[in-house]
Structure formats: structure tokens, C-alpha cells
Coordinates of C-alpha atoms in Angstrom, one line a residue:
Chain A
M277 CA 20.1 -22.6 22.1
E278 CA 21.8 -21.3 25.1
K279 CA 19.8 -20.6 28.3
R280 CA 21.2 -18.7 31.2
V281 CA 20.1 -17.4 34.6
I282 CA 20.5 -13.7 35.2
R283 CA 20.3 -12.3 38.7
K284 CA 17.4 -9.9 38.9
E285 CA 19.2 -6.9 40.4
T286 CA 21.8 -6.9 37.6
L287 CA 19.5 -6.7 34.6
A288 CA 18.8 -3.0 34.4
G289 CA 22.5 -2.3 34.9
I290 CA 23.5 -4.6 32.0
V291 CA 21.1 -2.8 29.7
G292 CA 22.2 0.6 30.9
E293 CA 25.8 -0.4 30.1
L294 CA 24.8 -1.6 26.6
A295 CA 23.3 1.8 26.0
G296 CA 26.8 3.2 26.0
K297 CA 27.8 0.8 23.2
M298 CA 24.7 0.8 20.9
R299 CA 21.4 2.4 20.4
V300 CA 19.1 0.9 23.1
C301 CA 15.3 1.6 23.1
A302 CA 13.5 0.6 26.3
P303 CA 10.4 1.4 28.3
M304 CA 11.0 4.4 30.6
K305 CA 8.8 6.4 33.0
A306 CA 7.4 9.6 31.4
E307 CA 5.3 11.5 33.8
D308 CA 2.5 9.0 34.7
E309 CA 3.1 6.9 31.6
V310 CA 5.5 4.3 30.4
L311 CA 6.9 5.1 26.9
F312 CA 9.6 3.5 24.8
R313 CA 12.5 5.8 24.1
V314 CA 16.2 5.7 23.4
L315 CA 18.4 5.4 26.5
E316 CA 21.4 7.5 27.3
A317 CA 24.6 5.6 28.2
G318 CA 24.2 4.1 31.6
E319 CA 20.6 4.9 31.9
K320 CA 18.7 2.0 33.4
P321 CA 15.4 0.9 31.8
L322 CA 12.2 0.0 33.6
I323 CA 12.1 -3.6 34.4
E324 CA 8.8 -3.8 36.3
F325 CA 6.0 -2.3 34.2
A326 CA 2.8 -3.4 32.5
N327 CA 3.4 -2.3 28.9
A328 CA 4.5 0.9 27.2
K329 CA 1.7 3.1 25.9
N330 CA 3.4 3.4 22.5
A331 CA 4.3 0.3 20.5
P332 CA 8.0 -0.3 19.8
K333 CA 7.1 -0.4 16.1
N334 CA 8.2 3.2 16.1
F335 CA 11.9 2.2 16.1
L336 CA 11.5 0.0 12.9
F337 CA 8.8 2.1 11.2
P338 CA 9.0 5.6 12.6
R339 CA 6.1 7.9 12.8
T340 CA 8.0 10.3 10.5
E341 CA 10.8 9.1 8.3
T342 CA 12.8 10.7 5.5
L343 CA 12.7 8.7 2.3
L344 CA 14.8 10.9 0.2
K345 CA 16.3 14.3 -0.2
F346 CA 16.3 16.7 -3.1
T347 CA 17.9 20.0 -4.0
R348 CA 17.1 22.9 -6.3
T349 CA 19.1 23.3 -9.6
G350 CA 18.7 25.4 -12.7
K351 CA 16.6 22.7 -14.2
G352 CA 14.3 22.1 -11.2
M353 CA 14.4 20.1 -8.0
V354 CA 16.6 17.0 -8.4
F355 CA 17.2 13.9 -6.3
A356 CA 20.0 14.4 -3.8
G357 CA 20.2 11.1 -1.9
D358 CA 18.2 8.9 0.4
Q359 CA 18.3 8.6 4.1
K360 CA 20.3 5.7 5.7
D361 CA 20.1 5.2 9.3
G362 CA 21.5 4.5 12.3
G363 CA 23.3 1.3 13.2
E364 CA 22.7 -1.6 15.6
T365 CA 19.7 -1.2 17.9
L366 CA 18.7 -3.1 21.0
L367 CA 14.9 -3.1 21.6
F368 CA 14.7 -4.0 25.3
G369 CA 11.6 -4.8 27.3
V370 CA 9.4 -5.6 24.4
R371 CA 6.3 -7.6 25.4
P372 CA 5.8 -10.8 23.4
C373 CA 2.7 -9.4 21.7
D374 CA 4.7 -6.4 20.4
A375 CA 7.5 -8.7 19.3
R376 CA 5.0 -10.7 17.3
S377 CA 3.9 -7.5 15.6
F378 CA 7.4 -7.3 14.0
T379 CA 6.9 -10.7 12.3
L380 CA 3.5 -9.4 11.0
L381 CA 5.1 -6.2 9.7
D382 CA 7.8 -8.3 8.1
M383 CA 5.2 -10.1 5.9
L384 CA 4.2 -6.7 4.4
F385 CA 7.5 -4.9 4.2
D386 CA 9.5 -8.0 3.1
Q387 CA 7.6 -9.2 0.1
E388 CA 9.3 -10.9 -2.8
K389 CA 8.5 -8.2 -5.3
Y390 CA 8.9 -5.0 -3.3
R391 CA 11.1 -4.9 -0.3
D392 CA 11.0 -1.8 1.9
P393 CA 14.6 -0.9 2.5
Y394 CA 13.9 1.6 5.3
Y395 CA 12.0 -0.9 7.5
L396 CA 14.2 -3.8 6.6
D397 CA 17.5 -2.0 7.3
K398 CA 16.3 -1.2 10.8
R399 CA 14.8 -4.6 11.3
E400 CA 18.0 -6.4 10.3
K401 CA 20.0 -4.3 12.7
A402 CA 17.6 -4.6 15.6
T403 CA 17.9 -7.2 18.4
V404 CA 14.7 -7.8 20.3
V405 CA 14.9 -8.6 24.0
A406 CA 11.4 -9.5 25.2
L407 CA 10.2 -9.5 28.8
G408 CA 7.7 -12.4 29.0
C409 CA 4.4 -11.6 30.6
V410 CA 4.6 -13.8 33.7
R411 CA 1.5 -11.9 35.0
P412 CA -0.6 -10.7 32.0
P413 CA -0.4 -6.9 32.6
Y414 CA -4.0 -5.9 31.7
T415 CA -7.5 -7.3 31.7
T416 CA -7.7 -6.1 28.1
C417 CA -4.9 -8.5 27.0
F418 CA -6.1 -11.1 24.5
C419 CA -2.9 -12.3 22.8
T420 CA -4.0 -16.0 23.1
S421 CA -7.0 -15.4 20.8
V422 CA -4.9 -14.1 17.9
G423 CA -2.0 -16.6 17.8
G424 CA 0.2 -15.2 20.6
A425 CA 1.0 -16.2 24.1
P426 CA 2.4 -14.4 27.2
L427 CA 5.7 -16.1 26.7
S428 CA 5.7 -16.3 22.9
S429 CA 9.1 -16.2 21.3
E430 CA 7.9 -15.1 17.9
G431 CA 9.9 -12.2 16.7
V432 CA 12.1 -12.4 19.8
D433 CA 15.9 -12.8 19.9
I434 CA 16.3 -13.0 23.6
L435 CA 13.4 -14.0 25.8
L436 CA 13.5 -13.1 29.5
T437 CA 11.2 -14.9 31.9
D438 CA 10.9 -13.7 35.5
L439 CA 11.4 -16.7 37.8
G440 CA 11.1 -14.7 41.0
E441 CA 14.7 -14.2 42.2
A442 CA 16.2 -14.3 38.7
Y443 CA 15.5 -14.2 35.0
L444 CA 15.7 -17.1 32.7
A445 CA 17.3 -15.8 29.5
E446 CA 16.8 -17.7 26.3
F447 CA 19.2 -16.7 23.5
L448 CA 16.9 -17.8 20.6
T449 CA 18.6 -16.5 17.5
P450 CA 22.2 -15.7 16.3
K451 CA 21.4 -12.0 16.9
G452 CA 20.5 -12.9 20.5
E453 CA 23.6 -15.2 20.9
A454 CA 25.8 -12.3 19.9
L455 CA 24.8 -10.5 23.1
R456 CA 25.2 -13.5 25.4
E457 CA 28.4 -12.3 26.9
A458 CA 27.0 -8.9 27.6
F459 CA 24.1 -10.4 29.6
G460 CA 26.4 -12.7 31.6
G461 CA 24.6 -15.0 34.1
T462 CA 25.1 -18.7 34.8
P463 CA 24.0 -21.7 32.7
A464 CA 20.3 -22.6 33.3
G465 CA 19.4 -26.1 34.3
E466 CA 16.3 -28.3 34.0
A467 CA 14.7 -26.8 37.1
E468 CA 14.6 -23.4 35.6
E469 CA 13.2 -24.7 32.3
K470 CA 10.5 -26.6 34.1
Q471 CA 9.7 -23.5 36.1
K472 CA 9.3 -21.5 33.0
E473 CA 7.0 -24.0 31.4
T474 CA 4.7 -23.9 34.5
I475 CA 4.7 -20.1 34.3
A476 CA 3.9 -20.2 30.6
T477 CA 0.8 -22.4 31.2
Q478 CA -0.4 -20.4 34.2
A479 CA 0.1 -17.0 32.4
A480 CA -1.8 -18.2 29.4
E481 CA -4.7 -19.3 31.7
E482 CA -4.7 -15.9 33.3
I483 CA -5.6 -14.3 30.1
R484 CA -9.4 -14.3 30.5
S485 CA -10.3 -12.1 27.6
R486 CA -11.0 -14.5 24.7
I487 CA -12.4 -13.5 21.3
P488 CA -13.3 -15.6 18.3
A489 CA -10.8 -13.9 16.1
R490 CA -10.2 -16.8 13.7
E491 CA -13.8 -17.9 13.6
I492 CA -15.0 -14.6 12.1
K493 CA -13.0 -14.9 8.9
P494 CA -15.7 -16.8 7.0
I495 CA -18.4 -14.5 8.3
L496 CA -16.4 -11.4 7.2
D497 CA -15.9 -13.1 3.8
A498 CA -19.7 -13.3 3.4
R499 CA -20.9 -10.2 5.2
F500 CA -19.3 -7.2 3.6
E501 CA -22.8 -5.7 3.0
D502 CA -24.3 -6.7 6.4
P503 CA -26.4 -4.1 8.2
F504 CA -24.1 -4.7 11.1
W505 CA -21.7 -2.1 9.6
N506 CA -24.4 0.6 9.5
T507 CA -24.3 1.2 13.2
L508 CA -21.0 0.0 14.4
H509 CA -19.1 3.2 13.7
Q510 CA -21.7 5.6 15.1
K511 CA -19.9 6.7 18.2
C512 CA -16.4 6.7 16.5
L513 CA -14.8 10.2 16.6
A514 CA -12.4 9.3 13.8
C515 CA -9.5 10.4 16.0
G516 CA -7.3 7.6 14.7
T517 CA -5.9 6.8 18.2
C518 CA -6.5 3.1 17.7
T519 CA -4.4 2.9 14.6
Y520 CA -1.6 5.1 15.9
L521 CA -1.2 2.9 19.0
C522 CA -1.6 -0.3 17.1
P523 CA 1.7 -2.3 16.8
T524 CA 0.6 -3.8 13.5
C525 CA -1.0 -0.9 11.6
H526 CA 1.3 0.0 8.8
C527 CA -0.5 2.6 6.6
F528 CA 1.4 5.7 5.7
D529 CA 1.3 8.9 3.8
I530 CA 4.1 10.4 1.7
S531 CA 4.6 14.1 1.4
D532 CA 7.3 16.6 0.4
E533 CA 8.7 19.5 2.4
V534 CA 10.9 22.3 1.0
K535 CA 12.9 24.8 2.8
R536 CA 14.7 27.2 0.4
A537 CA 16.9 25.2 -1.9
D538 CA 16.6 21.9 -0.2
G539 CA 13.8 19.5 0.5
I540 CA 12.8 16.1 1.8
R541 CA 10.3 13.5 1.0
I542 CA 8.9 12.0 4.2
R543 CA 6.5 9.3 5.1
N544 CA 4.2 9.7 8.1
W545 CA 1.9 7.2 9.7
D546 CA -1.6 7.6 8.3
S547 CA -4.9 6.1 9.3
C548 CA -7.8 4.4 7.5
M549 CA -10.0 6.1 10.1
F550 CA -9.4 9.5 8.4
P551 CA -11.7 10.7 5.6
M552 CA -8.8 12.0 3.5
F553 CA -7.1 8.6 3.5
T554 CA -8.8 7.5 0.3
K555 CA -10.3 10.7 -1.0
E556 CA -9.3 11.3 -4.6
T557 CA -8.2 14.5 -6.3
L558 CA -11.5 14.9 -8.2
G559 CA -13.5 14.4 -5.1
H560 CA -14.6 10.8 -5.3
N561 CA -14.1 8.8 -2.1
P562 CA -14.5 5.0 -2.2
R563 CA -14.9 5.0 1.6
P564 CA -17.1 8.1 2.1
S565 CA -18.2 7.7 5.7
Q566 CA -16.9 6.3 9.0
K567 CA -19.0 3.2 8.3
E568 CA -16.7 2.1 5.4
R569 CA -13.6 3.1 7.3
W570 CA -14.5 1.0 10.3
R571 CA -15.3 -1.9 8.1
Q572 CA -11.9 -1.5 6.4
R573 CA -10.1 -1.6 9.7
V574 CA -11.9 -4.8 10.8
M575 CA -11.6 -6.4 7.4
H576 CA -8.0 -5.5 7.0
K577 CA -7.0 -7.0 10.3
F578 CA -9.2 -10.1 10.4
R579 CA -9.9 -10.9 6.7
Y580 CA -7.5 -9.3 4.1
Y581 CA -4.3 -9.9 6.1
V582 CA -5.4 -13.5 6.5
D583 CA -6.0 -13.8 2.8
N584 CA -2.7 -12.2 1.8
F585 CA -0.4 -13.5 4.5
G586 CA -2.2 -16.2 6.5
A587 CA -2.1 -14.2 9.7
I588 CA -4.5 -12.0 11.7
A589 CA -3.1 -8.4 11.8
C590 CA -3.7 -8.0 15.5
V591 CA -1.5 -9.2 18.4
G592 CA -4.0 -8.7 21.2
C593 CA -2.1 -6.0 23.1
G594 CA -5.3 -4.2 23.9
R595 CA -3.9 -0.7 23.4
C596 CA -6.8 0.3 21.1
V597 CA -9.3 -1.0 23.7
M598 CA -7.7 1.1 26.5
A599 CA -7.2 4.3 24.5
C600 CA -10.4 4.6 22.6
P601 CA -12.1 7.8 23.9
V602 CA -15.6 6.4 23.2
N603 CA -14.9 2.8 24.4
L604 CA -15.2 1.1 21.0
D605 CA -13.8 -2.2 21.9
I606 CA -12.4 -4.4 19.1
R607 CA -13.0 -7.5 21.3
K608 CA -16.8 -6.7 21.5
V609 CA -16.8 -5.9 17.7
V610 CA -15.3 -9.3 17.0
A611 CA -17.6 -11.1 19.4
D612 CA -20.6 -9.4 17.8
I613 CA -19.5 -10.4 14.3
A614 CA -19.3 -14.0 15.5
K615 CA -23.0 -13.8 16.3
L616 CA -24.0 -12.6 12.8
Chain B
M229 CA 18.8 -3.6 -1.7
Q230 CA 17.0 -1.9 -4.5
N231 CA 15.0 1.1 -3.2
P232 CA 11.5 1.2 -4.8
Y233 CA 10.8 4.7 -3.5
I234 CA 13.6 6.4 -5.5
P235 CA 12.5 7.9 -8.8
V236 CA 14.8 8.0 -11.8
P237 CA 15.5 11.4 -13.3
V238 CA 13.9 12.4 -16.6
E239 CA 13.8 15.5 -18.7
V240 CA 10.6 17.0 -20.2
A241 CA 11.3 16.6 -23.9
K242 CA 8.0 17.6 -25.4
I243 CA 4.6 18.9 -24.3
I244 CA 1.4 18.6 -26.4
T245 CA -1.7 20.3 -25.3
E246 CA -4.4 17.8 -26.2
V247 CA -7.7 19.5 -25.7
D248 CA -9.4 22.9 -26.3
T249 CA -9.8 23.5 -22.6
K250 CA -6.0 23.2 -22.3
D251 CA -6.2 21.2 -19.1
I252 CA -5.1 17.9 -20.6
K253 CA -1.5 17.7 -21.9
T254 CA 0.7 14.9 -23.0
F255 CA 4.2 15.0 -21.6
R256 CA 7.1 13.2 -23.2
F257 CA 10.0 12.4 -20.9
A258 CA 13.5 11.4 -21.9
F259 CA 15.6 9.4 -19.5
L260 CA 18.7 11.2 -18.3
R261 CA 20.6 7.9 -17.8
K262 CA 20.7 5.1 -20.4
E263 CA 20.7 2.5 -17.7
D264 CA 17.4 3.8 -16.2
E265 CA 15.8 3.5 -19.6
A266 CA 17.0 -0.1 -20.0
A267 CA 15.7 -1.0 -16.5
F268 CA 12.3 0.6 -17.2
E269 CA 10.7 -2.4 -18.9
Y270 CA 7.0 -2.0 -19.1
L271 CA 3.9 -3.2 -20.8
P272 CA 0.7 -1.3 -21.9
G273 CA -1.6 -0.8 -19.0
Q274 CA 1.1 -0.2 -16.4
F275 CA 1.5 3.1 -14.6
A276 CA 4.2 5.2 -13.0
E277 CA 4.5 7.7 -10.2
L278 CA 5.3 11.1 -11.7
S279 CA 7.6 12.6 -9.1
I280 CA 8.0 16.3 -8.7
F281 CA 10.3 17.1 -5.8
G282 CA 8.8 19.5 -3.5
K283 CA 5.3 18.8 -4.7
G284 CA 4.9 15.0 -4.4
E285 CA 3.9 12.2 -6.7
S286 CA 1.0 11.3 -8.8
P287 CA 0.2 7.9 -10.3
I288 CA -0.5 8.1 -14.0
G289 CA -1.0 5.5 -16.7
I290 CA 1.8 5.2 -19.3
A291 CA 0.4 6.5 -22.6
S292 CA 3.4 5.5 -24.8
S293 CA 4.1 2.0 -25.9
P294 CA 7.2 -0.1 -25.1
T295 CA 7.5 -0.5 -28.9
Q296 CA 8.4 3.2 -29.0
P297 CA 11.8 3.3 -27.3
G298 CA 13.7 6.3 -26.1
Y299 CA 11.0 8.0 -24.2
L300 CA 7.9 7.7 -22.0
E301 CA 4.6 9.6 -22.5
F302 CA 1.9 10.4 -20.0
T303 CA -1.3 12.3 -20.7
V304 CA -2.2 14.2 -17.6
Q305 CA -5.2 16.3 -16.5
K306 CA -4.5 19.3 -14.4
A307 CA -6.3 18.6 -11.2
G308 CA -4.2 18.5 -8.0
V309 CA -0.9 19.9 -6.6
V310 CA 1.4 17.6 -8.6
T311 CA -0.5 17.7 -11.9
T312 CA -0.8 21.5 -11.7
A313 CA 3.0 21.8 -11.1
L314 CA 3.5 19.5 -14.1
H315 CA 1.3 21.6 -16.3
E316 CA 3.4 24.6 -15.5
M317 CA 6.6 22.9 -16.6
E318 CA 8.6 23.7 -19.6
V319 CA 10.6 21.6 -22.0
G320 CA 14.0 20.9 -20.4
T321 CA 12.8 20.7 -16.8
V322 CA 14.2 17.7 -14.9
M323 CA 11.8 15.7 -12.7
G324 CA 11.4 12.1 -11.6
V325 CA 9.5 8.9 -12.7
R326 CA 9.1 5.9 -10.5
G327 CA 8.0 2.7 -12.0
P328 CA 6.8 0.9 -14.0
L329 CA 4.1 -0.1 -11.4
G330 CA 1.1 -2.4 -11.4
N331 CA 0.1 -5.2 -13.7
S332 CA -0.6 -4.6 -17.4
W333 CA -3.3 -5.3 -20.0
P334 CA -3.1 -9.1 -20.2
I335 CA -1.0 -9.2 -23.4
D336 CA -0.6 -13.0 -23.5
Y337 CA -4.3 -13.5 -23.0
L338 CA -5.2 -11.0 -25.7
A339 CA -2.8 -12.6 -28.2
G340 CA -4.6 -14.6 -30.9
K341 CA -8.0 -12.9 -30.2
N342 CA -10.0 -10.2 -31.7
I343 CA -9.6 -7.0 -29.6
V344 CA -12.3 -4.4 -29.0
I345 CA -11.0 -1.3 -27.4
V346 CA -13.6 1.1 -25.9
G347 CA -12.4 4.4 -24.5
G348 CA -14.2 7.5 -23.1
G349 CA -12.9 11.0 -22.6
F350 CA -9.4 11.2 -21.3
A351 CA -9.3 7.6 -20.0
F352 CA -7.9 6.6 -23.3
T353 CA -4.2 6.8 -22.4
T354 CA -3.2 3.3 -21.5
L355 CA -5.6 2.1 -24.3
R356 CA -3.6 4.2 -26.7
S357 CA -0.5 2.4 -25.4
L358 CA -2.1 -0.9 -26.1
I359 CA -3.3 0.1 -29.6
N360 CA 0.2 1.3 -30.6
Y361 CA 1.7 -1.9 -29.1
M362 CA -0.6 -4.1 -31.1
L363 CA -0.1 -2.1 -34.3
D364 CA 3.6 -2.3 -34.1
E365 CA 4.8 -4.4 -37.1
R366 CA 6.5 -6.9 -34.8
N367 CA 3.2 -7.5 -32.9
R368 CA 0.4 -7.0 -35.4
S369 CA 0.2 -10.6 -36.5
R370 CA -0.2 -11.8 -32.9
F371 CA -3.6 -10.2 -32.6
G372 CA -6.8 -10.7 -34.6
K373 CA -9.2 -8.0 -35.7
I374 CA -8.8 -4.7 -33.8
T375 CA -11.8 -2.5 -33.3
V376 CA -11.5 0.8 -31.5
I377 CA -14.5 2.8 -30.3
Y378 CA -13.5 6.1 -28.7
G379 CA -15.7 9.0 -27.6
A380 CA -15.5 12.3 -25.9
R381 CA -18.1 14.9 -25.0
T382 CA -17.0 17.4 -27.8
P383 CA -14.6 17.3 -30.7
G384 CA -12.3 19.6 -28.8
L385 CA -12.0 17.1 -26.0
L386 CA -10.8 14.2 -28.1
I387 CA -7.1 13.4 -27.3
Y388 CA -4.5 12.1 -29.7
K389 CA -6.2 13.8 -32.7
D390 CA -3.2 13.3 -35.0
E391 CA -2.9 9.7 -34.1
L392 CA -6.6 9.1 -34.6
A393 CA -6.3 10.5 -38.1
E394 CA -3.4 8.1 -38.8
W395 CA -5.3 5.1 -37.5
A396 CA -8.3 6.1 -39.6
K397 CA -6.2 5.5 -42.7
R398 CA -5.2 2.0 -41.7
D399 CA -7.0 -1.1 -43.0
D400 CA -5.9 -3.3 -40.1
L401 CA -7.9 -1.4 -37.5
A402 CA -11.5 -0.4 -37.5
L403 CA -11.8 3.0 -35.8
H404 CA -15.0 4.5 -34.6
V405 CA -14.6 8.0 -33.1
T406 CA -17.7 9.6 -31.7
V407 CA -18.6 12.8 -29.8
D408 CA -21.6 13.3 -27.5
K409 CA -22.3 16.6 -29.4
G410 CA -20.5 17.8 -32.5
D411 CA -19.9 21.4 -33.6
E412 CA -20.1 23.1 -37.0
T413 CA -16.7 21.7 -38.1
W414 CA -17.4 18.1 -36.9
K415 CA -18.1 15.7 -39.7
G416 CA -17.8 12.5 -37.8
R417 CA -20.2 10.4 -35.7
E418 CA -22.4 11.8 -32.9
G419 CA -23.7 9.7 -30.1
F420 CA -22.8 8.3 -26.7
V421 CA -20.2 5.5 -26.5
P422 CA -22.7 2.8 -25.4
T423 CA -24.9 3.6 -28.4
V424 CA -22.0 3.4 -30.8
C425 CA -21.0 0.1 -29.3
K426 CA -24.5 -1.2 -30.0
E427 CA -24.3 0.0 -33.6
V428 CA -20.9 -1.3 -34.3
A429 CA -21.9 -4.6 -32.6
P430 CA -18.5 -6.3 -32.5
S431 CA -18.7 -10.1 -32.5
S432 CA -17.9 -11.7 -29.2
E433 CA -16.4 -14.7 -30.9
N434 CA -12.9 -15.2 -29.9
A435 CA -12.9 -11.6 -28.7
V436 CA -11.9 -9.6 -25.7
T437 CA -13.0 -6.1 -25.0
V438 CA -10.8 -3.7 -23.1
I439 CA -12.8 -0.8 -21.6
C440 CA -11.7 2.4 -19.9
G441 CA -13.7 5.5 -19.3
P442 CA -15.8 7.5 -16.8
P443 CA -18.0 5.3 -14.5
I444 CA -21.2 6.5 -16.2
M445 CA -19.9 5.3 -19.6
I446 CA -18.8 2.0 -18.2
R447 CA -22.2 1.5 -16.5
F448 CA -24.1 1.8 -19.8
T449 CA -21.5 0.1 -22.0
L450 CA -21.3 -3.2 -20.0
P451 CA -24.9 -4.3 -20.8
V452 CA -24.2 -3.8 -24.5
F453 CA -21.3 -6.2 -24.3
F454 CA -23.2 -8.7 -22.2
E455 CA -25.9 -8.7 -24.9
L456 CA -23.2 -9.2 -27.6
G457 CA -22.2 -12.3 -25.7
F458 CA -19.0 -11.2 -24.1
S459 CA -18.3 -13.2 -20.9
K460 CA -17.0 -11.5 -17.8
E461 CA -13.6 -13.0 -18.3
N462 CA -13.4 -11.2 -21.6
I463 CA -14.3 -7.8 -20.4
I464 CA -11.3 -6.1 -19.0
T465 CA -10.9 -2.7 -17.4
S466 CA -8.6 -0.7 -15.2
L467 CA -9.3 0.8 -11.8
E468 CA -8.2 4.1 -10.2
M469 CA -7.7 4.8 -6.5
R470 CA -5.9 7.3 -4.4
M471 CA -2.3 6.0 -4.1
K472 CA 0.9 6.9 -2.4
C473 CA 3.6 4.2 -2.4
G474 CA 2.4 2.3 -5.5
I475 CA 3.9 -0.9 -4.2
G476 CA 1.3 -2.3 -1.9
K477 CA 2.6 -1.0 1.5
C478 CA 0.9 2.3 2.3
G479 CA -2.5 0.6 2.6
R480 CA -5.0 3.0 0.9
C481 CA -5.8 1.6 -2.5
N482 CA -7.1 -1.9 -1.6
V483 CA -10.3 -3.2 -2.9
G484 CA -10.9 -6.2 -0.7
E485 CA -7.6 -8.0 -0.3
K486 CA -6.2 -6.7 -3.6
Y487 CA -4.2 -3.6 -3.9
V488 CA -5.0 -1.7 -7.1
C489 CA -1.4 -0.5 -7.3
K490 CA 0.2 -3.9 -7.1
D491 CA -2.4 -6.5 -8.0
G492 CA -4.1 -4.2 -10.5
P493 CA -4.9 -1.7 -11.9
V494 CA -6.1 -4.1 -14.6
F495 CA -8.9 -6.5 -13.7
S496 CA -11.4 -8.6 -15.7
L497 CA -15.0 -8.2 -14.8
A498 CA -14.9 -11.8 -13.5
E499 CA -12.1 -10.8 -11.1
L500 CA -13.9 -7.7 -10.0
D501 CA -17.0 -9.7 -9.2
K502 CA -15.0 -11.6 -6.6
L503 CA -13.9 -8.4 -4.9
T504 CA -15.7 -6.0 -2.5
K505 CA -17.6 -3.2 -4.3
E506 CA -15.5 -0.4 -2.8
Y507 CA -14.0 1.7 -5.5

């Protein structure tokens, strides 16, 4: 694996230049927020930021995506082709927690029996450049409790670590290697590597928010009917913000839209927090109240995903904690479950 | 990469109105392309997404048997957007089918055993597929005694009436059709399905029962089979949940860690006991 040192002041320019050659998605200032978006050629991304409000998942699994097209004929609407996208993409400025979310989504979308071509096509064409969290950006960060780390390289093709005056760039995969020339820099030595290791240890220590995420699995296995679930959801507004900001939530709806002779079938993000999510045509709803929906969200992330894929479906980014309008904090929920 | 979201084109070849209330019809579809037909390898108990462009998709159990090549049949109740559009279709209309999806009735497990089929109302569709599969001359010797107990609320609500009449003539199948309440023309049995199961009292020896019907029927039928000595491994049923993708990705049809679309819809009672009770 090649490691190089890149001068700090050159980084944004390098990415801006790449944006003229390929699709580059990066964190940008949007009013008072930081959001991932596609850069124009030459546009420089933010380098100093905490994390983007939206997860970069959107570029692999868009909020709205066309699955297929159809058209009207004398015999009815018939299939008219599926949507193929968009070419090579650089996802720049991804935080290690969000990069890890891609590996969790891979487990679902890349199963042996059914592979999801829409996600996988984008995933295969995406190169992930992560900016390691030298200073964990928020007090709500808890990546270390769910298998991550501030400088985790899971799901990362190029990992950038801020060494003060320069970045250490680690080209971790063939996809990352392919961009080595574009990033330039000079070969890194032992000193830089040592420095990075020290930073990694310090940064992990700085993450003070710790939750017993693994420990609650056997409790969840045994406590599906626990009275705990009767009150947990009571202040939830069912707005779904937690699931829309979550980098690992993958649920979607499929619906059709028609305009005159042509139509599309699209998938949109959906949320287990919504009553309609499981409501059947004849009226029956297996999850009839917010109690069952909250239980599903917790169970899916900390029990079912572990059963099916051996991993917790949470990367500890803390977005749901920060955005919940009624301060329902998944960290507290997990801590409370541990006490059951 | 194969795209599991793309349906194959089929043409509505035949429509049979099954019940007096006219809201349950059987649709026969013919594949427009030979290669799609060859690729659509299925077993009784599987389902498919009926795909009407502009309306959406609806997951429906396959009512025909793979021993009947050349077409697929689905018996559909008119209920939501897609099924209403389907009910308005005419022979010759082109639409889509996506599948086969889900697991199936456990054919290999059923082989060599006596089979007791219990159906209620219009939840008889994939059971019909299984019956026709077992009755096929190439398969009949693989299964022991076949008992079918099928009931509906009224005679007019029984589906597959012609087929029921054919099965009644056979000596390699014991058929018990019942209605909750008969009318002036009804000469058959009257009584609820659980009661009839008690009367027929099929032996549990080397036997498996496959049950499909409304929840209330299942609730009262299960104790009858427990009393007859059927173990939970040998009581098999099929679940229904709201579905979209049908391939375990969209996240809405899970019961515990299992997706009904991908890991089901067929489960034994023993398997259901291990899952959360959320269906």
C-alpha cells in the first residue's frame, strides 16, 4: 500500500480539478449547514468541517431513483427499459463512520441470491476518499461503540489523516491507487506513520460517548415483549428524521408515476417510523402503533442485522441524536436496554 | 448483472370469475417470450409480483402448478390499486410478472408422507397449486394419502368449483368441502373448517398438514391438529405481509430477522415459534 504526504493547501484544489474529470461529491457549505453535493469543475470542497448533515449514502442509494421506464401501447403499458447511471464517482470528505456504512449496506444489497444492480453499479464506480476524524467532531459521536474508529479504513479507498501541516494519504485499494497520480504528494516515511498512529489512539480516546451496543443483543433476543417498549416511543412524533439521516437505513418504497404515454417506476426512501410502512391493503397492520415501530428500529439495528449479517446496523455518527426534534437519544435507549 | 426488479411481459390469456360476489377472479397469463417461461422455474407455495405499469405491483401466490406448463395462474381479490386495475383488464392485455419469489411448500419434506391440506375462503390458491402438483401422474406416487378439507362462508364463495368437482371423482384424494352456511341448492357439508377437521380426524401418523386461511380459521384449527397428534414441525402455513421489493431489501415484511418475502412465506409452526409474534 502506497502512503504519501500531501501539502495541506493543495488538497482542495486537487479535488476541484478532479471535479472537471469525473463526478465528485463532497461536503459544501449550504447556508448554515454542511451538505454533500456534486461539485462543479474547479469548485473546491470544504476541508475543515465537522460532518455533513446528510449522509453520503444518497450517492449510492439515492432518495429517489428510477428503477425502470414504461410506455403506453395498444395492449397496455409495457416495459421500456431500465435506468443506468452515471459513471465514475469520487466521494470526497467522507467521515470514517459514513464510509463504514457503505460496507454495511453492501451486506444487504450484495447478497448471494439477490444483488441490487442499482446500488452495486454506483458502489463499484465510486471511490471513497475519507477524511479521518483527528478531532472527533461532535460530543454525540460514538463510532467506537459500534465497531468503528475515528481513523477506521473500512469502506475507504483513500484515507486522509491531518498531520497538522500536511495530510497523510493512504491509498488502500486498487480504486484508491488509481487516483494516486492525481493526488500527487511525496512518499511518506516512518515518522508520518508513527504520527498517525498516535493520532488514532488519541482520537479514539476523545470519543467519550460509549454505549453497550454489542452487550444488548442477548437482552433484545429475550425481551421482545418487555414493558420497556410500552413507554419508549411516547414522545416520538413519527417524523422519520432519524431514519432519513441515518447512513445505514435502507428501507424503501416502490411506486409508479405516469405522465401521458410514459411512466417510470421509482423507489424512494421509506421509514419504519411511518404507520403506512407495514399497513396492508385490507387494513391489518402488524405494527399498529409507534411502540412496535420503535421496537422494530432498535431490533433491526442491534438484533436482526447482527443475526443476518453479523454486524450492528449503526455506525455511531450521531445524526439521529442531533436531529431528533424531541431528543430521543439512541444512546440512552441502548443504555436503558442494557439495564433491563 | 441480472436485474431482479424487472418484470417479464405476459399477456392475459383467460379470466375466470370465481365467486358470486365477482371480486375474486383467476387470471391466466401466457409468457410473451419463450425464454422467460423457461427461466420462470417455480414450486407450489411461491409467489410473484403482478406488475401493472402505472399502478404498481402486488405480491400474489401462484395458483397454477409447475406441472401445468405454458401459463401461470393467479387468483386475485379486488382490494387495492393494483388488484382493482387487474380486475378491469381484458384478455389480450399485456402486463408484467416478476418472480418466482419466496420459498415454497417443502416438497421434499412432504414426499413420502400423508398430506392433509386445510384451506379456508380464498386462501386456497397456493394449496390448489400444491394439490395439482401432487396429483400430477409423475408425482402422485411420491406422496401418501392426500386429504383436502376446504371451506368457504357460502357455496357462492368457493373458488375452483370445476376443479373441486373433478377432484371429488378421484379415488386417490379424499376431498371434504364445507360451507359455513349453505343455501337451497347446496347439498354438501355445512360447518366451520375446524369442526370438519375434527370430524374427518386425519391420522397424524407419518402426516403433515398444510394450512392456509383467515387468521380466525387458523386459530381454531390448530388445536384440532395438536389434539390429533401433529407436531409443530408437521404443521405448515404461509404468511402474508405488505411487500414491495419481494427480495429482502426494502425492509418492511420482516418477522424478527426473517423476511417473509425471501425466507418465507412458508413456515412451519415450529419455525414460527422461534420468531417474534409480529404478523
